[in-house]
Short mmCIF file of C-alpha atoms in Angstrom, two decimals:
data_model
loop_
_atom_site.label_atom_id
_atom_site.label_comp_id
_atom_site.label_asym_id
_atom_site.label_seq_id
_atom_site.Cartn_x
_atom_site.Cartn_y
_atom_site.Cartn_z
CA MET C 1 -14.43 22.18 36.51
CA LYS C 2 -14.01 19.94 33.49
CA LYS C 3 -17.17 18.25 32.39
CA THR C 4 -17.20 14.90 30.71
CA PHE C 5 -19.29 13.61 27.92
CA LYS C 6 -19.58 10.46 25.85
CA LEU C 7 -18.53 10.40 22.25
CA SER C 8 -19.42 7.73 19.73
CA LEU C 9 -16.44 5.44 19.41
CA ILE C 10 -16.94 5.54 15.65
CA ALA C 11 -16.65 9.32 15.72
CA THR C 12 -13.64 9.42 18.02
CA LEU C 13 -11.76 6.36 16.82
CA CYS C 14 -10.68 5.41 13.34
CA SER C 15 -11.42 1.65 13.35
CA THR C 16 -7.96 0.10 13.49
CA LEU C 17 -8.82 -2.05 10.56
CA TRP C 18 -8.73 0.93 8.22
CA LEU C 19 -7.01 3.35 10.48
CA THR C 20 -4.05 5.42 11.39
CA GLY C 21 -2.00 7.02 8.67
CA CYS C 22 -4.99 6.70 6.31
CA GLY C 23 -5.23 10.40 5.54
CA ASP C 24 -4.82 13.24 3.12
CA ALA C 25 -2.27 15.89 2.19
CA LYS C 26 -1.10 18.32 -0.42
CA THR C 27 0.59 18.91 -3.76
CA THR C 28 2.23 22.25 -4.57
CA ILE C 29 3.17 24.42 -1.57
CA ASN C 30 3.10 28.16 -1.90
CA GLU C 31 4.96 29.98 0.82
CA LYS C 32 3.53 33.06 2.39
CA GLU C 33 5.81 35.64 3.81
CA SER C 34 6.86 34.66 7.37
CA GLU C 35 5.30 36.88 9.96
CA GLN C 36 8.35 36.57 12.21
CA PRO C 37 11.99 36.16 11.26
CA ALA C 38 13.77 32.99 12.32
CA THR C 39 15.39 33.35 15.68
CA ASP C 40 19.10 32.68 16.05
CA HIS C 41 20.21 30.30 18.84
CA ASP C 42 23.56 30.08 20.42
CA HIS C 43 25.95 27.68 18.72
CA ASP C 44 27.96 25.49 21.10
CA HIS C 45 31.41 24.44 20.02
CA GLY C 46 31.56 21.15 21.88
CA SER C 47 34.19 18.47 22.12
CA GLY C 48 35.87 17.41 18.92
CA GLY C 49 34.92 20.75 17.29
CA ASP C 50 31.19 19.97 17.16
CA ILE C 51 29.04 22.97 16.30
CA THR C 52 25.69 22.33 17.90
CA ILE C 53 22.47 24.18 18.48
CA ASP C 54 20.38 23.70 21.66
CA SER C 55 16.81 24.24 20.53
CA LEU C 56 13.44 22.95 21.61
CA GLY C 57 12.64 22.59 17.99
CA ARG C 58 9.66 23.76 15.95
CA LEU C 59 6.02 22.75 15.63
CA ALA C 60 4.18 22.53 12.36
CA ILE C 61 0.42 22.98 12.84
CA SER C 62 -2.38 22.47 10.33
CA ALA C 63 -5.85 23.97 10.54
CA PRO C 64 -9.05 21.92 9.99
CA ASP C 65 -10.47 21.99 6.52
CA SER C 66 -7.85 24.59 5.56
CA ASP C 67 -4.83 24.78 3.33
CA GLN C 68 -2.86 26.61 6.06
CA ILE C 69 0.23 25.21 7.78
CA SER C 70 1.98 27.29 10.39
CA VAL C 71 5.46 26.68 11.74
CA PHE C 72 6.30 27.99 15.18
CA ASP C 73 9.67 28.24 16.97
CA LEU C 74 9.27 26.62 20.40
CA ASP C 75 12.17 28.55 21.98
CA ASP C 76 10.51 31.92 21.40
CA SER C 77 6.90 30.83 20.85
CA GLU C 78 6.87 32.77 17.61
CA LEU C 79 5.49 32.14 14.18
CA VAL C 80 8.48 31.72 11.80
CA GLY C 81 6.70 30.51 8.66
CA GLN C 82 3.24 30.28 7.23
CA PHE C 83 2.41 28.16 4.12
CA SER C 84 -0.51 27.25 2.02
CA THR C 85 -1.03 23.91 0.33
CA THR C 86 -2.97 22.99 -2.75
CA TYR C 87 -5.40 20.63 -0.93
CA ALA C 88 -7.19 21.39 2.33
CA GLY C 89 -7.23 18.86 5.13
CA SER C 90 -3.53 17.91 5.06
CA ARG C 91 -2.06 14.92 6.82
CA ILE C 92 1.33 15.93 8.21
CA THR C 93 4.28 14.09 9.75
CA ALA C 94 8.00 14.64 10.22
CA SER C 95 10.61 13.03 7.96
CA ALA C 96 12.90 10.35 9.28
CA GLY C 97 15.55 12.93 10.38
CA TYR C 98 12.88 15.48 11.61
CA ARG C 99 14.17 18.20 9.25
CA TYR C 100 11.25 18.10 6.85
CA LEU C 101 7.48 18.25 7.18
CA VAL C 102 5.97 15.53 4.99
CA ILE C 103 2.57 16.35 3.57
CA THR C 104 0.63 13.44 2.03
CA ASN C 105 -2.59 13.47 0.00
CA ARG C 106 -4.09 10.05 -0.44
CA GLU C 107 -6.97 11.08 -2.68
CA ASN C 108 -4.70 13.07 -5.04
CA GLY C 109 -1.67 10.81 -4.91
CA HIS C 110 0.76 13.45 -3.88
CA THR C 111 3.51 13.91 -1.31
CA GLY C 112 5.08 17.31 -0.73
CA PHE C 113 7.63 18.74 1.71
CA ILE C 114 8.41 21.78 3.78
CA ASP C 115 11.92 22.40 5.07
CA GLY C 116 11.61 23.00 8.85
CA GLY C 117 14.95 24.77 8.91
CA LEU C 118 16.72 22.93 11.73
CA TRP C 119 19.02 20.00 10.96
CA ARG C 120 22.36 18.31 11.73
CA GLU C 121 25.04 17.15 9.41
CA ASP C 122 27.73 14.61 10.30
CA HIS C 123 31.00 15.92 8.84
CA VAL C 124 32.84 12.87 10.15
CA ALA C 125 35.44 14.93 12.07
CA HIS C 126 32.62 16.85 13.80
CA LEU C 127 28.85 17.44 13.95
CA HIS C 128 27.52 20.65 12.50
CA ASP C 129 23.99 21.93 13.27
CA TYR C 130 22.25 24.39 11.01
CA GLU C 131 19.31 26.80 11.52
CA GLN C 132 17.38 28.76 8.90
CA ALA C 133 13.86 30.02 8.26
CA PRO C 134 11.36 27.27 7.22
CA ALA C 135 10.90 27.10 3.46
CA THR C 136 9.03 25.30 0.74
CA ILE C 137 10.96 23.08 -1.69
CA ASP C 138 10.05 22.11 -5.26
CA PHE C 139 10.59 18.39 -4.77
CA HIS C 140 7.44 16.26 -4.56
CA ILE C 141 6.29 12.67 -5.31
CA ASP C 142 3.38 11.67 -7.41
CA SER C 143 2.04 8.17 -6.66
CA SER C 144 -1.22 6.34 -6.09
CA GLN C 145 -2.88 6.73 -2.71
CA PRO C 146 0.09 7.28 -0.41
CA THR C 147 -1.08 6.24 3.04
CA HIS C 148 1.16 4.78 5.73
CA VAL C 149 4.40 6.66 6.36
CA VAL C 150 6.90 4.74 8.50
CA LYS C 151 10.18 6.00 9.88
CA HIS C 152 13.01 4.00 11.36
CA GLU C 153 16.65 4.85 12.05
CA GLY C 154 16.93 7.60 9.38
CA LEU C 155 14.83 5.85 6.77
CA MET C 156 11.27 6.73 5.70
CA ALA C 157 9.06 4.33 3.79
CA ILE C 158 5.92 5.64 2.05
CA PHE C 159 3.45 2.90 1.15
CA ASN C 160 1.32 3.75 -1.86
CA ASP C 161 -1.80 1.59 -1.82
CA GLY C 162 -2.47 1.76 -5.55
CA ASN C 163 -5.99 1.73 -6.99
CA ALA C 164 -7.95 -1.13 -8.48
CA ASP C 165 -10.23 1.30 -10.40
CA THR C 166 -7.32 2.64 -12.37
CA SER C 167 -5.35 -0.66 -12.48
CA THR C 168 -2.54 0.95 -10.48
CA ASN C 169 -0.51 -1.37 -8.33
CA ALA C 170 0.93 -0.67 -4.89
CA SER C 171 4.47 0.57 -4.42
CA VAL C 172 7.00 1.78 -1.83
CA ASN C 173 9.05 4.89 -1.84
CA LEU C 174 12.18 5.03 0.41
CA LEU C 175 13.78 8.32 1.42
CA THR C 176 16.30 9.78 3.81
CA ASP C 177 16.42 13.45 4.62
CA GLU C 178 19.51 13.67 2.40
CA ASN C 179 17.37 12.21 -0.45
CA ILE C 180 14.77 14.96 0.07
CA THR C 181 17.50 17.61 0.14
CA ALA C 182 18.88 16.24 -3.16
CA ALA C 183 15.36 15.93 -4.65
CA LYS C 184 15.91 12.25 -5.38
CA THR C 185 13.53 11.34 -8.21
CA ASP C 186 14.04 7.56 -8.27
CA SER C 187 12.92 6.80 -4.69
CA GLU C 188 10.41 4.13 -5.72
CA VAL C 189 12.23 0.90 -4.70
CA ILE C 190 9.42 -1.75 -4.66
CA THR C 191 6.46 -2.28 -6.93
CA PHE C 192 3.85 -5.00 -6.51
CA ASP C 193 1.54 -6.79 -8.94
CA MET C 194 -1.68 -5.58 -7.40
CA ASN C 195 -3.08 -2.85 -5.16
CA MET C 196 -3.36 -3.31 -1.36
CA HIS C 197 -3.72 -1.35 1.84
CA GLY C 198 -0.30 -2.21 3.15
CA VAL C 199 2.75 -1.05 5.05
CA ALA C 200 6.53 -1.20 4.68
CA GLU C 201 9.06 -1.23 7.55
CA PRO C 202 12.65 -0.16 6.57
CA ARG C 203 15.38 -1.72 8.63
CA GLY C 204 19.02 -1.06 7.56
CA ASP C 205 19.58 -2.77 4.22
CA PHE C 206 16.23 -4.61 4.56
CA ILE C 207 12.61 -3.60 3.98
CA LEU C 208 9.89 -5.86 5.44
CA THR C 209 6.68 -5.27 3.57
CA THR C 210 3.20 -6.65 3.24
CA VAL C 211 2.13 -9.00 0.40
CA ARG C 212 -1.35 -9.39 -0.93
CA ARG C 213 -2.25 -12.59 -2.68
CA ASP C 214 -4.98 -13.43 -5.17
CA ASP C 215 -8.43 -13.19 -3.53
CA ALA C 216 -9.06 -16.92 -3.96
CA THR C 217 -5.87 -17.73 -2.06
CA SER C 218 -5.78 -14.94 0.54
CA THR C 219 -6.74 -15.76 4.12
CA SER C 220 -7.91 -12.15 4.68
CA SER C 221 -11.62 -11.61 4.94
CA ALA C 222 -11.11 -7.99 3.69
CA LYS C 223 -9.34 -8.81 0.52
CA ILE C 224 -7.71 -5.34 0.15
CA LEU C 225 -5.72 -6.20 3.27
CA PRO C 226 -2.61 -8.41 2.75
CA ASP C 227 -1.99 -11.65 4.59
CA GLN C 228 1.76 -12.26 4.13
CA VAL C 229 5.08 -10.60 4.81
CA ALA C 230 8.12 -10.39 2.54
CA VAL C 231 11.77 -9.32 3.04
CA TYR C 232 13.51 -7.18 0.46
CA HIS C 233 17.27 -6.85 0.64
CA LYS C 234 19.37 -4.03 -0.74
CA HIS C 235 21.78 -5.06 -3.50
CA GLY C 236 23.68 -2.10 -4.87
CA ASP C 237 21.07 0.55 -5.61
CA GLU C 238 18.14 -1.89 -5.85
CA TYR C 239 15.99 -3.90 -3.45
CA GLU C 240 15.40 -7.54 -4.33
CA GLN C 241 12.94 -9.92 -2.69
CA ASP C 242 14.65 -12.46 -0.52
CA VAL C 243 11.72 -14.36 0.85
CA ILE C 244 7.96 -14.45 1.43
CA PHE C 245 7.30 -16.05 4.73
CA ASP C 246 4.83 -18.99 4.73
CA THR C 247 3.37 -17.94 8.06
CA THR C 248 0.18 -16.05 7.27
CA CYS C 249 -1.11 -12.81 8.84
CA PRO C 250 -4.74 -12.49 7.76
CA ASN C 251 -6.23 -8.97 7.59
CA LEU C 252 -2.77 -7.53 8.20
CA HIS C 253 -2.90 -3.96 9.47
CA GLY C 254 -0.42 -2.10 11.69
CA ALA C 255 3.29 -2.52 12.10
CA ALA C 256 6.16 -1.41 14.30
CA GLN C 257 9.73 -2.17 15.23
CA SER C 258 11.58 -2.78 18.47
CA GLU C 259 15.23 -3.42 19.27
CA ASN C 260 15.40 -6.79 17.52
CA PHE C 261 11.93 -7.39 16.05
CA VAL C 262 9.56 -6.21 13.33
CA ALA C 263 5.92 -6.82 14.23
CA PHE C 264 2.75 -6.83 12.16
CA GLY C 265 -0.81 -6.79 13.44
CA CYS C 266 -2.96 -9.75 12.18
CA GLY C 267 -6.57 -10.67 12.66
CA ASP C 268 -5.61 -13.69 14.69
CA GLY C 269 -2.55 -12.26 16.59
CA VAL C 270 0.76 -10.57 16.12
CA PHE C 271 3.33 -11.69 13.51
CA LEU C 272 6.98 -11.25 14.64
CA ALA C 273 10.13 -11.29 12.53
CA LYS C 274 13.32 -11.47 14.60
CA ASP C 275 16.33 -9.81 13.01
CA ASP C 276 19.53 -11.87 13.50
CA GLY C 277 21.60 -9.57 11.28
CA HIS C 278 21.40 -11.61 8.10
CA ASP C 279 18.02 -13.37 8.20
CA PHE C 280 14.66 -13.12 9.98
CA ASP C 281 13.12 -15.81 12.05
CA VAL C 282 9.32 -15.62 12.26
CA SER C 283 6.81 -16.51 14.96
CA LYS C 284 3.25 -15.66 15.90
CA ILE C 285 1.52 -14.65 19.16
CA ALA C 286 -2.14 -15.53 19.36
CA ASN C 287 -4.83 -13.04 20.42
CA LEU C 288 -5.95 -12.96 24.04
CA ASP C 289 -9.22 -14.76 24.88
CA ASN C 290 -10.97 -11.49 25.85
CA PHE C 291 -10.47 -9.85 22.43
CA ASP C 292 -13.91 -11.05 21.21
CA THR C 293 -14.13 -9.38 17.75
CA ARG C 294 -11.11 -7.20 18.34
CA ARG C 295 -7.76 -7.53 16.66
CA VAL C 296 -4.40 -5.72 16.98
CA GLY C 297 -4.58 -3.11 14.21
CA SER C 298 -1.99 -0.67 15.62
CA LEU C 299 1.43 -1.30 17.09
CA TYR C 300 4.03 0.88 18.75
CA GLY C 301 7.65 0.06 19.35
CA HIS C 302 10.98 1.71 20.37
CA HIS C 303 14.53 0.80 19.50
CA SER C 304 15.63 0.55 23.12
CA HIS C 305 13.62 -2.56 24.08
CA ASN C 306 11.64 -5.49 22.70
CA ALA C 307 8.30 -4.93 24.44
CA LEU C 308 5.87 -3.38 21.98
CA ILE C 309 2.42 -2.02 22.67
CA GLY C 310 -0.58 -3.13 20.68
CA VAL C 311 -4.03 -1.62 20.37
CA ALA C 312 -6.78 -4.19 19.81
CA SER C 313 -10.13 -2.84 18.56
CA ALA C 314 -13.06 -3.44 16.30
CA ARG C 315 -15.91 -1.18 15.20
CA GLY C 316 -18.29 -0.43 18.08
CA THR C 317 -15.91 -1.75 20.81
CA THR C 318 -13.70 -0.15 23.42
CA PRO C 319 -10.04 -0.50 22.51
CA LEU C 320 -7.86 -2.81 24.59
CA LEU C 321 -4.11 -2.15 25.12
CA VAL C 322 -1.66 -5.07 25.32
CA THR C 323 2.05 -5.57 25.95
CA VAL C 324 3.56 -7.63 23.16
CA ASP C 325 6.76 -9.15 24.66
CA ALA C 326 8.53 -10.16 21.46
CA THR C 327 11.42 -11.85 23.25
CA LYS C 328 9.17 -14.08 25.35
CA GLY C 329 6.54 -14.50 22.64
CA ALA C 330 3.81 -13.39 25.08
CA MET C 331 0.95 -10.98 25.11
CA SER C 332 -0.61 -9.44 28.22
CA ALA C 333 -3.36 -6.96 28.91
CA ILE C 334 -2.57 -3.37 30.02
CA ASP C 335 -4.88 -1.75 32.61
CA TRP C 336 -4.38 1.90 31.80
CA GLN C 337 -7.09 2.89 34.22
CA PRO C 338 -9.07 5.19 32.00
CA GLN C 339 -11.43 7.82 33.36
CA THR C 340 -15.15 7.47 32.79
CA ASP C 341 -16.04 7.60 29.07
CA ALA C 342 -12.40 8.08 28.12
CA ALA C 343 -11.47 6.83 24.65
CA PRO C 344 -7.92 6.94 23.30
CA VAL C 345 -7.21 9.52 20.67
CA SER C 346 -3.46 9.09 20.14
CA TYR C 347 -0.37 7.28 21.42
CA GLY C 348 3.38 7.76 21.53
CA PHE C 349 6.78 6.89 23.07
CA SER C 350 9.02 9.40 24.76
CA VAL C 351 12.30 10.08 22.96
CA ASP C 352 14.17 7.68 25.23
CA GLY C 353 11.47 5.04 25.17
CA ASP C 354 11.01 4.95 28.95
CA VAL C 355 7.43 6.29 28.83
CA PHE C 356 4.48 5.42 26.68
CA VAL C 357 1.58 7.93 26.63
CA ILE C 358 -2.11 7.72 25.87
CA LEU C 359 -4.01 10.82 24.92
CA ASP C 360 -7.74 10.48 25.44
CA ASN C 361 -10.81 12.50 24.46
CA GLN C 362 -11.57 13.61 28.09
CA GLY C 363 -8.50 15.82 28.31
CA TYR C 364 -6.06 13.41 30.09
CA LEU C 365 -2.59 12.13 29.18
CA THR C 366 -1.92 8.73 30.75
CA LEU C 367 1.68 7.69 31.28
CA LEU C 368 2.77 3.99 31.23
CA LYS C 369 6.13 2.60 32.32
CA SER C 370 7.58 -0.87 31.83
CA HIS C 371 8.58 -3.43 34.48
CA LEU C 372 9.47 -7.09 34.67
CA HIS C 373 6.90 -9.56 35.96
CA ASN C 374 7.78 -13.23 36.11
CA GLY C 375 10.51 -12.60 33.60
CA GLU C 376 8.24 -10.90 31.12
CA THR C 377 8.16 -7.20 30.30
CA GLU C 378 4.85 -5.50 31.00
CA TRP C 379 3.67 -1.89 30.64
CA GLU C 380 1.68 -0.60 33.55
CA PHE C 381 -0.09 2.60 34.63
CA ALA C 382 2.34 5.22 36.15
CA SER C 383 0.42 8.47 36.31
CA ARG C 384 -2.24 10.63 34.67
CA VAL C 385 -1.96 14.31 33.71
CA ASP C 386 -5.07 16.59 33.46
CA PHE C 387 -3.91 18.98 30.74
CA THR C 388 -6.95 21.03 30.15
CA GLN C 389 -9.56 22.84 32.23
CA GLN C 390 -11.85 23.31 29.24
CA ASP C 391 -15.29 21.78 29.02
CA VAL C 392 -14.57 18.89 26.64
CA SER C 393 -18.24 18.75 25.57
CA THR C 394 -17.59 22.02 23.72
CA MET C 395 -15.02 20.28 21.39
CA PRO C 396 -15.67 21.63 17.85
CA ASP C 397 -17.43 19.17 15.59
CA GLY C 398 -14.99 16.86 13.76
CA GLN C 399 -12.02 17.95 15.94
CA SER C 400 -10.06 16.23 18.72
CA PHE C 401 -6.95 16.69 20.78
CA SER C 402 -3.75 15.90 18.87
CA LEU C 403 -0.38 14.61 20.18
CA VAL C 404 3.23 14.78 19.14
CA MET C 405 6.32 13.77 21.06
CA SER C 406 9.40 16.02 21.20
CA GLN C 407 12.58 14.36 20.01
CA HIS C 408 14.72 16.87 21.96
CA ALA C 409 13.28 16.40 25.48
CA ASP C 410 10.86 14.25 27.49
CA THR C 411 7.98 16.44 26.50
CA ALA C 412 4.62 15.77 24.92
CA TYR C 413 2.89 18.57 22.89
CA ILE C 414 -0.89 18.50 22.70
CA SER C 415 -3.08 20.67 20.56
CA ASP C 416 -6.30 21.93 22.23
CA PRO C 417 -8.97 22.92 19.60
CA ILE C 418 -11.24 24.25 22.33
CA ALA C 419 -8.80 26.74 23.79
CA ASN C 420 -6.81 27.15 20.61
CA THR C 421 -3.55 26.42 22.38
CA ILE C 422 -0.65 23.99 22.33
CA VAL C 423 0.28 22.71 25.76
CA ALA C 424 3.54 21.06 26.77
CA VAL C 425 3.54 18.24 29.25
CA ASP C 426 6.76 17.42 31.05
CA LEU C 427 6.85 13.67 31.19
CA ALA C 428 9.19 13.67 34.21
CA ASP C 429 7.13 15.70 36.64
CA GLY C 430 3.75 16.09 34.92
CA ASP C 431 3.96 19.88 34.74
CA VAL C 432 1.68 21.41 32.10
CA THR C 433 2.57 24.78 30.44
CA THR C 434 1.02 26.64 27.54
CA ALA C 435 3.60 26.49 24.78
CA LEU C 436 1.65 28.39 22.17
CA SER C 437 -1.49 30.53 22.07
CA LEU C 438 -2.99 30.51 18.59
CA ASP C 439 -5.38 32.70 16.63
CA PHE C 440 -6.76 29.72 14.73
CA THR C 441 -8.08 26.24 15.58
CA PRO C 442 -5.27 23.63 15.52
CA ALA C 443 -5.81 20.27 13.83
CA ASN C 444 -2.69 18.14 13.51
CA ILE C 445 0.77 18.90 14.83
CA SER C 446 4.29 17.64 13.98
CA TRP C 447 7.63 18.25 15.75
CA LEU C 448 10.64 19.27 13.63
CA GLY C 449 14.14 19.85 14.81
CA ILE C 450 17.42 18.32 15.88
CA LYS C 451 16.99 14.99 17.69
CA ASN C 452 18.67 14.63 21.07
CA GLU C 453 21.20 11.91 20.33
CA GLU C 454 22.03 11.38 24.02
CA GLU C 455 18.38 10.39 24.59
CA HIS C 456 18.48 8.36 21.37
CA ALA C 457 21.46 6.41 22.61
CA HIS C 458 19.82 5.75 25.97
#
């Protein structure tokens, strides 16, 4: 029977003020010989001459305090590539098109890439899927403290915080998977006049990004955090600033996009910018009365609807989840019905956006679904999955469960550092299966592969 235990919130949760995406990664990547060859999958010649591959995709898995990154094929549960990175303790994520593994190192100002080996090309007349063994590429980016990596509709923005000690200003790199393939060296599209812990949200020909003002003018109590939002518009090959909104967002941290909105977390609420196709109309939703010292520091959105999910927290408090109904301009609390001593570890949307999941430190995955209540969209508890039978009190020091959402199917993959396994949770029926058994302790995981466009269009 699974035992429960109480973890310090400071140990299990990154305070949302300084939080998610604030991590490290690597420089040069030296490939080791793959232990297993890449597996060929059947190619389907669909309508219109499309050449497609039906694959569950691949998982890239890092090991704690190690330079090892292993890539596994999910169709055969086999290791297809193993790589070493220059710096241990990598932070990994997928590129905007899910072909590449993006490895960022904040401390050393470096971003590297691994080709996951599965991708799709649009040849106009037809779609063509490709498969090869994972491989390192020479392309990398040198910057100053790359931190938040945001992906939206095929675009990836890397926000480089800069460094006051070296008088290095903040900047933004913008990349597509095609840019990575072509080793695009001029991907820095925005530079600022000071350093800041910021974020950039790419949206078509626009980038909405944070703005830090002079300390004497800023409304942020933590001056490294910005308090305004600006819109940059693409003109030719360059991005030019269109506007800095007057509406302030003190202690800005956290951002996400929905169908028609870009949202930013503020100390006093949530800042919303509505996209009307040419301009953005801004508004603000105030914090709920029961927040106390909490603030929304993490936001999650999906392109299929306008109801975002926010996580309100502060050091030493239990996080609160809220629905942010951007269309109605309303915020409401979510009762996710946590088990005793459960603290959230990670969150994510299913590929179609119908389900939002909460991974907690007690070994449960909670599923939320949306519904209309008095004309407002709310997210509510739907079910809970017990995905491990391990004694969670034996979690290795400094480790936790890790979550990534498949972009091929309604599946959540969870790393279990106690059992050294990766489990797959079917979000439709709650079935739990062991996807991978490992001979090392897993840290972070990222899904790579060909996105299910039918789910994407849902």
